[in-house]
PDB file of C-alpha atoms in Angstrom:
ATOM      1  CA  UNK J  25       8.578  13.819  17.396  1.00  0.00           C
ATOM      2  CA  UNK J  26       8.308  10.027  17.191  1.00  0.00           C
ATOM      3  CA  UNK J  27       5.859   7.412  15.994  1.00  0.00           C
ATOM      4  CA  UNK J  28       5.623   3.838  17.199  1.00  0.00           C
ATOM      5  CA  UNK J  29       4.135   1.219  14.921  1.00  0.00           C
ATOM      6  CA  UNK J  30       3.801  -2.509  15.403  1.00  0.00           C
ATOM      7  CA  UNK J  31       4.324  -4.302  12.098  1.00  0.00           C
ATOM      8  CA  UNK J  32       1.740  -7.016  12.824  1.00  0.00           C
ATOM      9  CA  UNK J  33      -0.342  -8.861  10.240  1.00  0.00           C
ATOM     10  CA  UNK J  34      -3.250  -6.388  10.278  1.00  0.00           C
ATOM     11  CA  UNK J  35      -0.975  -3.360   9.837  1.00  0.00           C
ATOM     12  CA  UNK J  36       1.062  -5.002   7.082  1.00  0.00           C
ATOM     13  CA  UNK J  37      -2.095  -6.162   5.273  1.00  0.00           C
ATOM     14  CA  UNK J  38      -3.469  -2.605   5.272  1.00  0.00           C
ATOM     15  CA  UNK J  39      -0.142  -1.203   4.060  1.00  0.00           C
ATOM     16  CA  UNK J  40       0.427  -3.903   1.422  1.00  0.00           C
ATOM     17  CA  UNK J  41      -3.069  -3.390  -0.010  1.00  0.00           C
ATOM     18  CA  UNK J  42      -2.212   0.272  -0.621  1.00  0.00           C
ATOM     19  CA  UNK J  43       1.191  -0.541  -2.082  1.00  0.00           C
ATOM     20  CA  UNK J  44      -0.193  -3.244  -4.391  1.00  0.00           C
ATOM     21  CA  UNK J  45      -2.918  -0.877  -5.524  1.00  0.00           C
ATOM     22  CA  UNK J  46      -0.308   1.791  -6.346  1.00  0.00           C
ATOM     23  CA  UNK J  47       1.855  -0.657  -8.300  1.00  0.00           C
ATOM     24  CA  UNK J  48      -0.918  -2.582 -10.049  1.00  0.00           C
ATOM     25  CA  UNK J  49      -3.312   0.305 -10.761  1.00  0.00           C
ATOM     26  CA  UNK J  50      -2.648   0.657 -14.504  1.00  0.00           C
ATOM     27  CA  UNK J  51      -2.276  -3.065 -15.071  1.00  0.00           C
ATOM     28  CA  UNK J  52      -5.547  -3.796 -13.288  1.00  0.00           C
ATOM     29  CA  UNK J  53      -7.344  -1.126 -15.276  1.00  0.00           C
ATOM     30  CA  UNK J  54      -6.163  -2.714 -18.538  1.00  0.00           C
ATOM     31  CA  UNK J  55      -7.280  -6.173 -17.370  1.00  0.00           C
ATOM     32  CA  UNK J  56     -10.672  -4.913 -16.208  1.00  0.00           C
ATOM     33  CA  UNK J  57     -11.281  -3.081 -19.493  1.00  0.00           C
ATOM     34  CA  UNK J  58     -10.221  -6.094 -21.576  1.00  0.00           C
ATOM     35  CA  UNK J  59     -12.402  -8.431 -19.513  1.00  0.00           C
ATOM     36  CA  UNK J  60     -15.317  -6.021 -19.866  1.00  0.00           C
ATOM     37  CA  UNK J  61     -14.898  -5.897 -23.650  1.00  0.00           C
ATOM     38  CA  UNK J  62     -14.602  -9.683 -23.846  1.00  0.00           C
ATOM     39  CA  UNK J  63     -17.659 -10.137 -21.635  1.00  0.00           C
ATOM     40  CA  UNK J  64     -19.728  -7.659 -23.660  1.00  0.00           C
ATOM     41  CA  UNK J  65     -18.681  -9.287 -26.952  1.00  0.00           C
ATOM     42  CA  UNK J  66     -19.406 -12.783 -25.607  1.00  0.00           C
ATOM     43  CA  UNK J  67     -22.816 -11.853 -24.250  1.00  0.00           C
ATOM     44  CA  UNK J  68     -23.652  -9.915 -27.404  1.00  0.00           C
ATOM     45  CA  UNK J  69     -22.704 -12.847 -29.620  1.00  0.00           C
ATOM     46  CA  UNK J  70     -24.578 -15.297 -27.427  1.00  0.00           C
ATOM     47  CA  UNK J  71     -27.749 -13.203 -27.225  1.00  0.00           C
ATOM     48  CA  UNK J  72     -27.875 -12.185 -30.893  1.00  0.00           C
ATOM     49  CA  UNK J  73     -26.455 -15.292 -32.553  1.00  0.00           C
ATOM     50  CA  UNK J  74     -27.561 -17.934 -30.091  1.00  0.00           C
ATOM     51  CA  UNK J  75     -24.223 -19.745 -30.399  1.00  0.00           C
ATOM     52  CA  UNK J  76     -23.506 -21.502 -27.054  1.00  0.00           C
ATOM     53  CA  UNK J  77     -19.741 -21.006 -27.505  1.00  0.00           C
ATOM     54  CA  UNK J  78     -20.205 -17.315 -26.740  1.00  0.00           C
ATOM     55  CA  UNK J  79     -21.819 -18.236 -23.417  1.00  0.00           C
ATOM     56  CA  UNK J  80     -18.783 -20.386 -22.605  1.00  0.00           C
ATOM     57  CA  UNK J  81     -16.470 -17.485 -23.482  1.00  0.00           C
ATOM     58  CA  UNK J  82     -18.514 -15.241 -21.193  1.00  0.00           C
ATOM     59  CA  UNK J  83     -18.199 -17.730 -18.331  1.00  0.00           C
ATOM     60  CA  UNK J  84     -14.442 -17.981 -18.875  1.00  0.00           C
ATOM     61  CA  UNK J  85     -14.197 -14.175 -18.827  1.00  0.00           C
ATOM     62  CA  UNK J  86     -16.205 -14.055 -15.589  1.00  0.00           C
ATOM     63  CA  UNK J  87     -13.766 -16.619 -14.169  1.00  0.00           C
ATOM     64  CA  UNK J  88     -10.845 -14.346 -15.091  1.00  0.00           C
ATOM     65  CA  UNK J  89     -12.564 -11.384 -13.463  1.00  0.00           C
ATOM     66  CA  UNK J  90     -13.190 -13.440 -10.328  1.00  0.00           C
ATOM     67  CA  UNK J  91      -9.537 -14.498 -10.180  1.00  0.00           C
ATOM     68  CA  UNK J  92      -8.377 -10.916 -10.658  1.00  0.00           C
ATOM     69  CA  UNK J  93     -10.620  -9.693  -7.846  1.00  0.00           C
ATOM     70  CA  UNK J  94      -9.535 -12.559  -5.586  1.00  0.00           C
ATOM     71  CA  UNK J  95      -5.835 -11.911  -6.116  1.00  0.00           C
ATOM     72  CA  UNK J  96      -6.223  -8.159  -5.594  1.00  0.00           C
ATOM     73  CA  UNK J  97      -8.013  -8.810  -2.281  1.00  0.00           C
ATOM     74  CA  UNK J  98      -6.164 -11.914  -1.000  1.00  0.00           C
ATOM     75  CA  UNK J  99      -2.567 -11.241  -2.041  1.00  0.00           C
ATOM     76  CA  UNK J 100      -1.836  -8.406   0.433  1.00  0.00           C
ATOM     77  CA  UNK J 101      -3.002 -10.578   3.338  1.00  0.00           C
ATOM     78  CA  UNK J 102      -0.928 -13.546   2.180  1.00  0.00           C
ATOM     79  CA  UNK J 103       2.189 -11.399   1.762  1.00  0.00           C
ATOM     80  CA  UNK J 104       1.656  -9.786   5.176  1.00  0.00           C
ATOM     81  CA  UNK J 105       1.213 -13.179   6.832  1.00  0.00           C
ATOM     82  CA  UNK J 106       4.510 -14.335   5.307  1.00  0.00           C
ATOM     83  CA  UNK J 107       6.370 -11.121   6.211  1.00  0.00           C
ATOM     84  CA  UNK J 108       5.531 -11.042   9.938  1.00  0.00           C
ATOM     85  CA  UNK J 109       7.745 -14.026  10.935  1.00  0.00           C
ATOM     86  CA  UNK J 110      10.584 -12.721   8.735  1.00  0.00           C
ATOM     87  CA  UNK J 111      10.435  -9.259  10.275  1.00  0.00           C
ATOM     88  CA  UNK J 112      10.289 -10.726  13.798  1.00  0.00           C
ATOM     89  CA  UNK J 113      13.273 -13.001  13.110  1.00  0.00           C
ATOM     90  CA  UNK J 114      15.426 -10.364  11.379  1.00  0.00           C
ATOM     91  CA  UNK J 115      14.691  -7.557  13.843  1.00  0.00           C
ATOM     92  CA  UNK J 116      13.986  -9.297  17.134  1.00  0.00           C
ATOM     93  CA  UNK J 117      10.388  -8.069  17.264  1.00  0.00           C
ATOM     94  CA  UNK J 118       7.682  -6.175  15.410  1.00  0.00           C
ATOM     95  CA  UNK J 119       7.596  -2.767  17.135  1.00  0.00           C
ATOM     96  CA  UNK J 120       9.434   0.010  15.303  1.00  0.00           C
ATOM     97  CA  UNK J 121       9.915   3.619  16.303  1.00  0.00           C
ATOM     98  CA  UNK J 122      10.261   6.298  13.631  1.00  0.00           C
ATOM     99  CA  UNK J 123      12.106   9.377  14.890  1.00  0.00           C
ATOM    100  CA  UNK J 124      11.705  12.656  13.022  1.00  0.00           C
ATOM    101  CA  UNK J 125      14.914  14.644  13.333  1.00  0.00           C
ATOM    102  CA  UNK J 126      16.159  17.775  11.605  1.00  0.00           C
ATOM    103  CA  UNK J 127      18.373  15.907   9.105  1.00  0.00           C
ATOM    104  CA  UNK J 128      15.914  13.109   8.296  1.00  0.00           C
ATOM    105  CA  UNK J 129      13.801  10.377   9.761  1.00  0.00           C
ATOM    106  CA  UNK J 130      15.326   7.332  11.415  1.00  0.00           C
ATOM    107  CA  UNK J 131      13.752   3.949  11.994  1.00  0.00           C
ATOM    108  CA  UNK J 132      14.680   2.329  15.308  1.00  0.00           C
ATOM    109  CA  UNK J 133      14.102  -1.416  15.441  1.00  0.00           C
ATOM    110  CA  UNK J 134      12.806  -3.507  18.345  1.00  0.00           C
ATOM    111  CA  UNK J 135      16.356  -4.129  19.607  1.00  0.00           C
ATOM    112  CA  UNK J 136      17.142  -0.389  19.651  1.00  0.00           C
ATOM    113  CA  UNK J 137      19.328  -0.516  16.546  1.00  0.00           C
ATOM    114  CA  UNK J 138      18.974   2.566  14.356  1.00  0.00           C
ATOM    115  CA  UNK J 139      18.820   2.388  10.585  1.00  0.00           C
ATOM    116  CA  UNK J 140      20.539   5.111   8.593  1.00  0.00           C
ATOM    117  CA  UNK J 141      18.607   8.364   8.321  1.00  0.00           C
ATOM    118  CA  UNK J 142      16.227   8.820   5.409  1.00  0.00           C
ATOM    119  CA  UNK J 143      16.577  12.388   4.118  1.00  0.00           C
ATOM    120  CA  UNK J 144      13.318  14.270   3.889  1.00  0.00           C
ATOM    121  CA  UNK J 145      14.092  15.214   0.288  1.00  0.00           C
ATOM    122  CA  UNK J 146      13.774  11.572  -0.739  1.00  0.00           C
ATOM    123  CA  UNK J 147      10.191  11.296   0.536  1.00  0.00           C
ATOM    124  CA  UNK J 148       7.875  11.676  -2.427  1.00  0.00           C
ATOM    125  CA  UNK J 149       4.473  10.574  -1.220  1.00  0.00           C
ATOM    126  CA  UNK J 150       2.136  10.282   1.722  1.00  0.00           C
ATOM    127  CA  UNK J 151      -0.860   7.973   1.581  1.00  0.00           C
ATOM    128  CA  UNK J 152      -3.498   7.716   4.284  1.00  0.00           C
ATOM    129  CA  UNK J 153      -5.508   4.677   5.297  1.00  0.00           C
ATOM    130  CA  UNK J 154      -7.983   4.272   8.124  1.00  0.00           C
ATOM    131  CA  UNK J 155      -5.276   3.502  10.715  1.00  0.00           C
ATOM    132  CA  UNK J 156      -1.980   4.300   8.977  1.00  0.00           C
ATOM    133  CA  UNK J 157       0.081   6.959   7.286  1.00  0.00           C
ATOM    134  CA  UNK J 158       2.405   5.546   4.625  1.00  0.00           C
ATOM    135  CA  UNK J 159       5.460   7.454   3.440  1.00  0.00           C
ATOM    136  CA  UNK J 160       7.047   6.452   0.122  1.00  0.00           C
ATOM    137  CA  UNK J 161      10.583   7.454  -0.850  1.00  0.00           C
ATOM    138  CA  UNK J 162      12.591   7.530  -4.082  1.00  0.00           C
ATOM    139  CA  UNK J 163      13.888   4.008  -3.490  1.00  0.00           C
ATOM    140  CA  UNK J 164      10.221   2.861  -3.435  1.00  0.00           C
ATOM    141  CA  UNK J 165      10.448   1.928   0.233  1.00  0.00           C
ATOM    142  CA  UNK J 166       7.417   2.340   2.422  1.00  0.00           C
ATOM    143  CA  UNK J 167       7.614   3.724   5.968  1.00  0.00           C
ATOM    144  CA  UNK J 168       4.559   2.785   8.023  1.00  0.00           C
ATOM    145  CA  UNK J 169       3.257   5.135  10.724  1.00  0.00           C
ATOM    146  CA  UNK J 170       0.411   4.411  13.132  1.00  0.00           C
ATOM    147  CA  UNK J 171      -1.937   7.427  13.102  1.00  0.00           C
ATOM    148  CA  UNK J 172      -2.784   7.012  16.795  1.00  0.00           C
ATOM    149  CA  UNK J 173       0.741   6.592  18.179  1.00  0.00           C
ATOM    150  CA  UNK J 174       2.571   9.890  17.751  1.00  0.00           C
ATOM    151  CA  UNK J 175       4.506  11.204  20.735  1.00  0.00           C
ATOM    152  CA  UNK J 176       6.057  14.619  21.114  1.00  0.00           C
ATOM    153  CA  UNK J 177       3.290  15.939  18.869  1.00  0.00           C
ATOM    154  CA  UNK J 178       0.046  15.020  17.131  1.00  0.00           C
ATOM    155  CA  UNK J 179      -0.802  13.911  13.629  1.00  0.00           C
ATOM    156  CA  UNK J 180      -1.546  17.566  12.810  1.00  0.00           C
ATOM    157  CA  UNK J 181       1.924  18.535  14.098  1.00  0.00           C
ATOM    158  CA  UNK J 182       3.417  15.781  11.942  1.00  0.00           C
ATOM    159  CA  UNK J 183       1.622  17.109   8.849  1.00  0.00           C
ATOM    160  CA  UNK J 184       2.881  20.625   9.567  1.00  0.00           C
ATOM    161  CA  UNK J 185       6.415  19.283  10.055  1.00  0.00           C
ATOM    162  CA  UNK J 186       6.162  17.279   6.833  1.00  0.00           C
ATOM    163  CA  UNK J 187       4.876  20.298   4.876  1.00  0.00           C
ATOM    164  CA  UNK J 188       8.004  22.198   5.917  1.00  0.00           C
ATOM    165  CA  UNK J 189      10.517  19.370   5.367  1.00  0.00           C
ATOM    166  CA  UNK J 190       9.155  17.684   2.242  1.00  0.00           C
ATOM    167  CA  UNK J 191       6.223  19.489   0.636  1.00  0.00           C
ATOM    168  CA  UNK J 192       6.327  17.124  -2.360  1.00  0.00           C
ATOM    169  CA  UNK J 193       5.115  14.296  -0.131  1.00  0.00           C
ATOM    170  CA  UNK J 194       1.810  15.895   0.830  1.00  0.00           C
ATOM    171  CA  UNK J 195      -1.233  15.246  -1.370  1.00  0.00           C
ATOM    172  CA  UNK J 196      -2.173  18.089  -3.641  1.00  0.00           C
ATOM    173  CA  UNK J 197      -5.120  20.081  -2.351  1.00  0.00           C
ATOM    174  CA  UNK J 198      -7.956  20.529  -4.807  1.00  0.00           C
ATOM    175  CA  UNK J 199      -8.996  24.132  -5.483  1.00  0.00           C
ATOM    176  CA  UNK J 200     -12.237  25.007  -3.703  1.00  0.00           C
TER     177      UNK J 200
END
């Protein structure tokens, strides 16, 4: 079974957004909670005490929240835009083929050069997006698969294959 994926800006933006969310999840939660506490304290002080400094603190906190939201939304696109020319230059193109073999998966670059096989035991996670399947391994590398471009099988066949080769990668099913 194989999967062909073009690492263009749209694909990389979608993948980077997921990866940034995975990495920044706890940090963002802390920042959002702290900003919420600061905003509540500022508004409470301003409304009960009437001191205009509290209103200024609230505006500053809203500015921080706005910056945090902007960076969480804009950064994946900026990184993807910067990565596309690098990938094209280093690999001679943007279209990669992932081959699923018995011993592991292999990424074949646009020039036909094969990377070393990634053993299935090193794959620890599968994340789905609207158009992509993202595999994460122990080395924190991300392998991007286009959900609509499997050959030699379907996405359902891929999931069955993955459940046999690396069951740790599949999301846990909730009890019904």
